[in-house]
Amino acid sequence: MGRTFVSLPDYEITGRIGRGAGAIIYEARQRATRQPVAIKHVVRHGPADERFLEQAETEYAVAHTVSHENLRRCLDVVRVRRWLKTRELFLVMELVEGEPLEQLLKPQPPPVEFDGLLDVFMQVAAGLHALHKQGFAHADIKPNNIIVSGRGGVKIIDFGQSCPLGHTKQRVQGTPDFIAPEQVMRQPIDQRTDVFNLGATMYWSVTRKWFRTMMSPAPAGAKKIEIDARAGNEPPATINPAVPLPLSQLILDCCETRKDDRPREMSQVISRLEIVRHLLNRRRSDSAARGSR
């Protein structure tokens, strides 16, 4: 492509990756080092684009600070200002090779083998655990924000809705099929919000069914709607009998309506995923032993 933005003289655009969150994302190279990068370009065409600039600023503030092998890093930000207001923003990010989990799984039937998925879930949980240790929640974990490389490596991307742990947002943010009840109710967001989002992601990954958070109209005189995250959602093992029961139960526990009923930390999620993996390995060993008799 060989294009260069006037505002980015140090980078050469080599291709276009796609669109997302009001932005166009390019593949580029740093001229001096030849380092490949991704560049997110956001333009303010009107007031409706203000939120996309805000999300890009948030992504930089979080992803420039945190560091973990499963978290995509932001390397730099370039702002183009006119009349003291940001009109364009370029976010220079680590280039991540691979495909979103949703694109990898959507064409396939529900799985009957789980080793690969367990590894993906554990890497996502490890990245989120590191993010939480550094004081942030991602708040938008979903299959499209999980990139899986051909070698099985995992990167969490898109920190545009991230926030400090304990933060209360002024408006509802999140993806409907993965959103936690406290996000809908505009209550404080913490690590258990990411536990829910990951639980809903795992639910879809093993069943190919969306997890539905049920919202009932507020009774007469009540100020708040009622939310039940578990109503109407069958256990994963009921939808897909190949799902190991401990994994099915973990997913349901992650998707509890009340935050206090979910695993409190990602370390607990990782421990329970390790138990599932150990169970599957033991079953294979037992089956192999029986077959050799």
Tab-separated table of C-alpha atoms in Angstrom:
chain	number	residue	atom	x	y	z
A	1	MET	CA	0.000	0.000	0.000
A	2	GLY	CA	2.927	2.306	0.820
A	3	ARG	CA	0.728	5.104	2.207
A	4	THR	CA	1.917	7.598	4.826
A	5	PHE	CA	-0.340	9.862	6.884
A	6	VAL	CA	1.060	13.377	7.216
A	7	SER	CA	0.602	13.124	10.970
A	8	LEU	CA	2.565	9.852	11.091
A	9	PRO	CA	5.830	10.491	9.250
A	10	ASP	CA	7.579	7.696	11.181
A	11	TYR	CA	5.226	4.979	9.903
A	12	GLU	CA	4.504	3.472	6.511
A	13	ILE	CA	1.041	2.000	5.989
A	14	THR	CA	1.331	-1.435	4.375
A	15	GLY	CA	-2.274	-2.639	4.370
A	16	ARG	CA	-5.757	-2.327	5.761
A	17	ILE	CA	-6.860	-4.769	8.448
A	18	GLY	CA	-10.482	-3.754	8.894
A	19	ARG	CA	-12.959	-1.562	10.755
A	20	GLY	CA	-14.007	-1.447	14.381
A	21	ALA	CA	-15.524	0.972	16.937
A	22	GLY	CA	-15.757	3.911	14.550
A	23	ALA	CA	-12.196	3.382	13.343
A	24	ILE	CA	-10.227	2.035	10.424
A	25	ILE	CA	-7.340	-0.230	11.410
A	26	TYR	CA	-4.206	-0.434	9.294
A	27	GLU	CA	-1.113	-2.577	9.244
A	28	ALA	CA	2.061	-0.497	9.180
A	29	ARG	CA	5.820	-0.503	9.721
A	30	GLN	CA	7.938	1.791	11.855
A	31	ARG	CA	10.366	3.265	9.339
A	32	ALA	CA	13.465	3.319	11.517
A	33	THR	CA	13.155	-0.148	13.068
A	34	ARG	CA	10.922	-1.906	10.473
A	35	GLN	CA	8.820	-3.086	13.397
A	36	PRO	CA	5.318	-4.127	12.236
A	37	VAL	CA	2.471	-2.411	14.081
A	38	ALA	CA	-1.277	-1.889	13.842
A	39	ILE	CA	-2.651	1.662	13.688
A	40	LYS	CA	-6.205	2.543	14.653
A	41	HIS	CA	-7.379	5.748	12.974
A	42	VAL	CA	-10.391	7.556	14.445
A	43	VAL	CA	-11.838	10.712	12.862
A	44	ARG	CA	-14.386	13.073	14.375
A	45	HIS	CA	-16.873	13.809	11.594
A	46	GLY	CA	-19.532	15.009	14.014
A	47	PRO	CA	-20.739	14.833	17.644
A	48	ALA	CA	-21.685	11.141	17.301
A	49	ASP	CA	-18.005	10.287	16.806
A	50	GLU	CA	-16.966	11.806	20.127
A	51	ARG	CA	-17.487	8.514	21.932
A	52	PHE	CA	-15.141	6.716	19.530
A	53	LEU	CA	-12.402	9.212	20.311
A	54	GLU	CA	-13.102	8.726	24.026
A	55	GLN	CA	-12.845	4.957	23.657
A	56	ALA	CA	-9.547	5.264	21.779
A	57	GLU	CA	-8.188	7.527	24.516
A	58	THR	CA	-9.308	4.977	27.113
A	59	GLU	CA	-7.690	2.151	25.176
A	60	TYR	CA	-4.392	4.006	25.099
A	61	ALA	CA	-4.548	4.954	28.785
A	62	VAL	CA	-5.080	1.309	29.802
A	63	ALA	CA	-3.179	-0.710	27.192
A	64	HIS	CA	-0.128	1.575	27.318
A	65	THR	CA	0.106	0.981	31.064
A	66	VAL	CA	-0.449	-2.760	31.427
A	67	SER	CA	1.927	-5.489	30.366
A	68	HIS	CA	1.210	-9.195	29.899
A	69	GLU	CA	1.738	-11.675	27.085
A	70	ASN	CA	-2.028	-12.134	26.669
A	71	LEU	CA	-2.849	-8.408	26.552
A	72	ARG	CA	-2.375	-6.345	23.404
A	73	ARG	CA	-0.176	-3.333	24.128
A	74	CYS	CA	-0.625	0.199	22.837
A	75	LEU	CA	2.701	1.766	21.935
A	76	ASP	CA	1.884	5.383	21.136
A	77	VAL	CA	-0.886	7.846	20.410
A	78	VAL	CA	-0.875	10.771	17.982
A	79	ARG	CA	-3.596	13.407	18.259
A	80	VAL	CA	-4.455	15.893	15.514
A	81	ARG	CA	-6.032	18.977	17.060
A	82	ARG	CA	-7.903	21.883	15.525
A	83	TRP	CA	-9.195	24.731	17.638
A	84	LEU	CA	-7.921	22.948	20.759
A	85	LYS	CA	-10.111	19.882	20.098
A	86	THR	CA	-8.961	16.453	18.943
A	87	ARG	CA	-10.277	15.897	15.418
A	88	GLU	CA	-8.255	12.790	14.559
A	89	LEU	CA	-6.475	10.196	16.621
A	90	PHE	CA	-3.956	7.538	15.637
A	91	LEU	CA	-3.441	4.686	18.080
A	92	VAL	CA	-0.225	2.742	17.433
A	93	MET	CA	-0.632	-0.805	18.728
A	94	GLU	CA	1.125	-4.131	18.837
A	95	LEU	CA	0.332	-6.039	15.644
A	96	VAL	CA	-1.508	-9.222	16.583
A	97	GLU	CA	-1.464	-12.146	14.174
A	98	GLY	CA	-4.434	-14.498	14.210
A	99	GLU	CA	-8.217	-14.644	13.989
A	100	PRO	CA	-10.975	-13.636	16.431
A	101	LEU	CA	-12.316	-16.594	18.385
A	102	GLU	CA	-15.783	-15.982	16.939
A	103	GLN	CA	-14.531	-16.323	13.354
A	104	LEU	CA	-12.648	-19.507	14.218
A	105	LEU	CA	-15.580	-21.202	15.929
A	106	LYS	CA	-18.711	-19.881	14.201
A	107	PRO	CA	-18.504	-22.115	11.094
A	108	GLN	CA	-17.979	-25.203	13.231
A	109	PRO	CA	-20.505	-27.318	15.169
A	110	PRO	CA	-20.336	-27.337	18.986
A	111	PRO	CA	-17.126	-29.049	20.110
A	112	VAL	CA	-16.706	-32.588	21.339
A	113	GLU	CA	-13.036	-32.069	22.259
A	114	PHE	CA	-12.097	-29.296	24.655
A	115	ASP	CA	-8.309	-29.170	25.046
A	116	GLY	CA	-7.868	-26.286	22.615
A	117	LEU	CA	-10.744	-24.276	24.059
A	118	LEU	CA	-9.580	-24.856	27.622
A	119	ASP	CA	-6.176	-23.489	26.678
A	120	VAL	CA	-7.785	-20.403	25.134
A	121	PHE	CA	-10.001	-19.849	28.205
A	122	MET	CA	-7.025	-20.193	30.540
A	123	GLN	CA	-4.940	-17.706	28.579
A	124	VAL	CA	-7.809	-15.204	28.543
A	125	ALA	CA	-8.284	-15.654	32.285
A	126	ALA	CA	-4.542	-15.205	32.856
A	127	GLY	CA	-4.526	-11.963	30.855
A	128	LEU	CA	-7.553	-10.664	32.733
A	129	HIS	CA	-6.000	-11.640	36.063
A	130	ALA	CA	-2.948	-9.538	35.174
A	131	LEU	CA	-5.199	-6.659	34.087
A	132	HIS	CA	-7.071	-6.798	37.398
A	133	LYS	CA	-3.828	-6.860	39.363
A	134	GLN	CA	-2.952	-3.589	37.646
A	135	GLY	CA	-6.256	-2.049	38.695
A	136	PHE	CA	-8.454	-2.299	35.584
A	137	ALA	CA	-11.464	-4.250	34.298
A	138	HIS	CA	-11.786	-4.947	30.568
A	139	ALA	CA	-15.613	-4.785	30.617
A	140	ASP	CA	-16.107	-6.078	27.055
A	141	ILE	CA	-14.764	-9.629	26.879
A	142	LYS	CA	-16.395	-11.475	23.979
A	143	PRO	CA	-15.254	-13.869	21.230
A	144	ASN	CA	-14.469	-10.993	18.837
A	145	ASN	CA	-12.052	-9.442	21.352
A	146	ILE	CA	-10.028	-12.647	21.729
A	147	ILE	CA	-7.451	-13.209	18.985
A	148	VAL	CA	-6.043	-16.716	18.585
A	149	SER	CA	-2.866	-17.244	16.561
A	150	GLY	CA	-2.074	-20.295	14.448
A	151	ARG	CA	0.250	-21.471	17.210
A	152	GLY	CA	-2.456	-21.244	19.862
A	153	GLY	CA	-1.327	-17.974	21.444
A	154	VAL	CA	-4.059	-15.660	22.692
A	155	LYS	CA	-4.300	-11.868	22.849
A	156	ILE	CA	-7.090	-9.849	24.423
A	157	ILE	CA	-7.763	-6.718	22.377
A	158	ASP	CA	-9.969	-3.587	22.443
A	159	PHE	CA	-9.686	-1.823	25.789
A	160	GLY	CA	-12.002	0.998	24.738
A	161	GLN	CA	-14.584	0.165	27.430
A	162	SER	CA	-12.058	-0.635	30.147
A	163	CYS	CA	-12.200	1.215	33.451
A	164	PRO	CA	-10.630	1.218	36.915
A	165	LEU	CA	-11.952	-1.477	39.249
A	166	GLY	CA	-14.933	-0.152	41.192
A	167	HIS	CA	-15.820	2.468	38.566
A	168	THR	CA	-19.491	3.272	37.847
A	169	LYS	CA	-20.220	4.240	34.238
A	170	GLN	CA	-22.681	6.978	33.372
A	171	ARG	CA	-24.180	5.046	30.475
A	172	VAL	CA	-24.739	1.391	29.651
A	173	GLN	CA	-21.715	-0.045	27.828
A	174	GLY	CA	-21.172	-3.632	26.757
A	175	THR	CA	-22.155	-6.170	24.127
A	176	PRO	CA	-25.729	-7.483	24.673
A	177	ASP	CA	-24.991	-11.217	24.474
A	178	PHE	CA	-22.107	-10.945	26.973
A	179	ILE	CA	-23.055	-7.993	29.170
A	180	ALA	CA	-23.180	-8.441	32.957
A	181	PRO	CA	-26.240	-7.375	34.983
A	182	GLU	CA	-24.283	-4.654	36.826
A	183	GLN	CA	-23.337	-3.120	33.473
A	184	VAL	CA	-27.021	-2.895	32.535
A	185	MET	CA	-27.880	-1.437	35.945
A	186	ARG	CA	-24.959	1.028	35.840
A	187	GLN	CA	-23.525	-0.317	39.062
A	188	PRO	CA	-19.806	-0.507	39.981
A	189	ILE	CA	-17.721	-2.673	37.655
A	190	ASP	CA	-14.964	-4.901	38.988
A	191	GLN	CA	-13.118	-8.142	38.247
A	192	ARG	CA	-16.336	-10.145	38.659
A	193	THR	CA	-17.803	-8.245	35.700
A	194	ASP	CA	-15.052	-9.730	33.555
A	195	VAL	CA	-15.789	-13.123	35.132
A	196	PHE	CA	-19.360	-12.816	33.843
A	197	ASN	CA	-18.280	-11.645	30.378
A	198	LEU	CA	-15.828	-14.569	30.152
A	199	GLY	CA	-18.518	-16.981	31.385
A	200	ALA	CA	-20.907	-15.814	28.643
A	201	THR	CA	-18.064	-16.162	26.129
A	202	MET	CA	-17.375	-19.726	27.280
A	203	TYR	CA	-21.118	-20.483	27.123
A	204	TRP	CA	-21.249	-19.510	23.450
A	205	SER	CA	-17.952	-21.260	22.667
A	206	VAL	CA	-19.123	-24.661	23.906
A	207	THR	CA	-22.785	-24.458	22.815
A	208	ARG	CA	-22.955	-21.924	19.940
A	209	LYS	CA	-25.910	-20.441	21.813
A	210	TRP	CA	-25.950	-16.841	23.036
A	211	PHE	CA	-26.285	-16.344	26.781
A	212	ARG	CA	-29.392	-14.269	27.422
A	213	THR	CA	-29.694	-11.963	30.425
A	214	MET	CA	-33.408	-11.717	31.208
A	215	MET	CA	-34.753	-8.276	32.118
A	216	SER	CA	-38.263	-8.015	33.548
A	217	PRO	CA	-40.248	-4.746	33.500
A	218	ALA	CA	-40.228	-2.887	36.797
A	219	PRO	CA	-43.281	-3.665	38.953
A	220	ALA	CA	-45.692	-0.791	39.606
A	221	GLY	CA	-44.026	1.674	41.934
A	222	ALA	CA	-40.576	0.123	41.568
A	223	LYS	CA	-37.678	2.229	40.338
A	224	LYS	CA	-35.524	-0.540	38.870
A	225	ILE	CA	-36.059	-3.370	36.451
A	226	GLU	CA	-35.390	-6.891	37.646
A	227	ILE	CA	-32.546	-8.826	36.058
A	228	ASP	CA	-32.044	-12.581	36.153
A	229	ALA	CA	-28.988	-13.723	34.230
A	230	ARG	CA	-29.702	-17.427	34.685
A	231	ALA	CA	-33.380	-17.519	33.652
A	232	GLY	CA	-33.988	-19.155	30.287
A	233	ASN	CA	-30.400	-20.364	29.831
A	234	GLU	CA	-29.981	-24.128	29.845
A	235	PRO	CA	-26.785	-25.602	31.323
A	236	PRO	CA	-24.108	-25.999	28.648
A	237	ALA	CA	-23.966	-29.760	29.256
A	238	THR	CA	-27.699	-29.980	28.487
A	239	ILE	CA	-27.253	-28.231	25.139
A	240	ASN	CA	-24.022	-30.063	24.303
A	241	PRO	CA	-23.692	-33.372	26.225
A	242	ALA	CA	-19.987	-33.513	25.378
A	243	VAL	CA	-19.292	-30.579	27.718
A	244	PRO	CA	-17.676	-31.913	30.920
A	245	LEU	CA	-19.972	-31.311	33.884
A	246	PRO	CA	-17.347	-29.363	35.898
A	247	LEU	CA	-16.892	-26.997	32.938
A	248	SER	CA	-20.652	-26.623	32.532
A	249	GLN	CA	-20.992	-25.760	36.230
A	250	LEU	CA	-18.098	-23.300	36.119
A	251	ILE	CA	-19.716	-21.449	33.222
A	252	LEU	CA	-23.027	-21.214	35.101
A	253	ASP	CA	-21.231	-20.010	38.237
A	254	CYS	CA	-19.455	-17.305	36.227
A	255	CYS	CA	-22.820	-16.149	34.871
A	256	GLU	CA	-24.617	-15.744	38.178
A	257	THR	CA	-26.770	-12.627	38.471
A	258	ARG	CA	-25.256	-11.475	41.762
A	259	LYS	CA	-21.567	-10.658	41.667
A	260	ASP	CA	-21.076	-12.231	45.094
A	261	ASP	CA	-22.236	-15.601	43.726
A	262	ARG	CA	-19.562	-15.702	41.000
A	263	PRO	CA	-15.913	-16.715	41.358
A	264	ARG	CA	-14.308	-13.696	42.990
A	265	GLU	CA	-11.003	-13.714	41.119
A	266	MET	CA	-9.747	-14.958	37.764
A	267	SER	CA	-7.280	-17.124	39.683
A	268	GLN	CA	-10.269	-19.163	40.893
A	269	VAL	CA	-11.507	-19.525	37.306
A	270	ILE	CA	-8.049	-20.701	36.221
A	271	SER	CA	-7.893	-23.258	39.040
A	272	ARG	CA	-11.242	-24.730	38.063
A	273	LEU	CA	-10.256	-24.852	34.377
A	274	GLU	CA	-7.114	-26.728	35.400
A	275	ILE	CA	-9.306	-29.256	37.232
A	276	VAL	CA	-11.341	-29.770	34.041
A	277	ARG	CA	-8.169	-30.306	32.034
A	278	HIS	CA	-6.854	-32.785	34.602
A	279	LEU	CA	-10.175	-34.668	34.467
A	280	LEU	CA	-10.018	-34.919	30.669
A	281	ASN	CA	-6.404	-36.102	30.758
A	282	ARG	CA	-7.259	-38.755	33.338
A	283	ARG	CA	-10.178	-39.983	31.250
A	284	ARG	CA	-7.902	-40.343	28.246
A	285	SER	CA	-5.309	-42.214	30.288
A	286	ASP	CA	-7.942	-44.570	31.693
A	287	SER	CA	-9.354	-45.191	28.214
A	288	ALA	CA	-5.891	-45.902	26.806
A	289	ALA	CA	-5.151	-48.295	29.675
A	290	ARG	CA	-8.382	-50.205	29.063
A	291	GLY	CA	-7.643	-50.374	25.347
A	292	SER	CA	-4.200	-51.942	25.954
A	293	ARG	CA	-5.522	-54.811	28.040
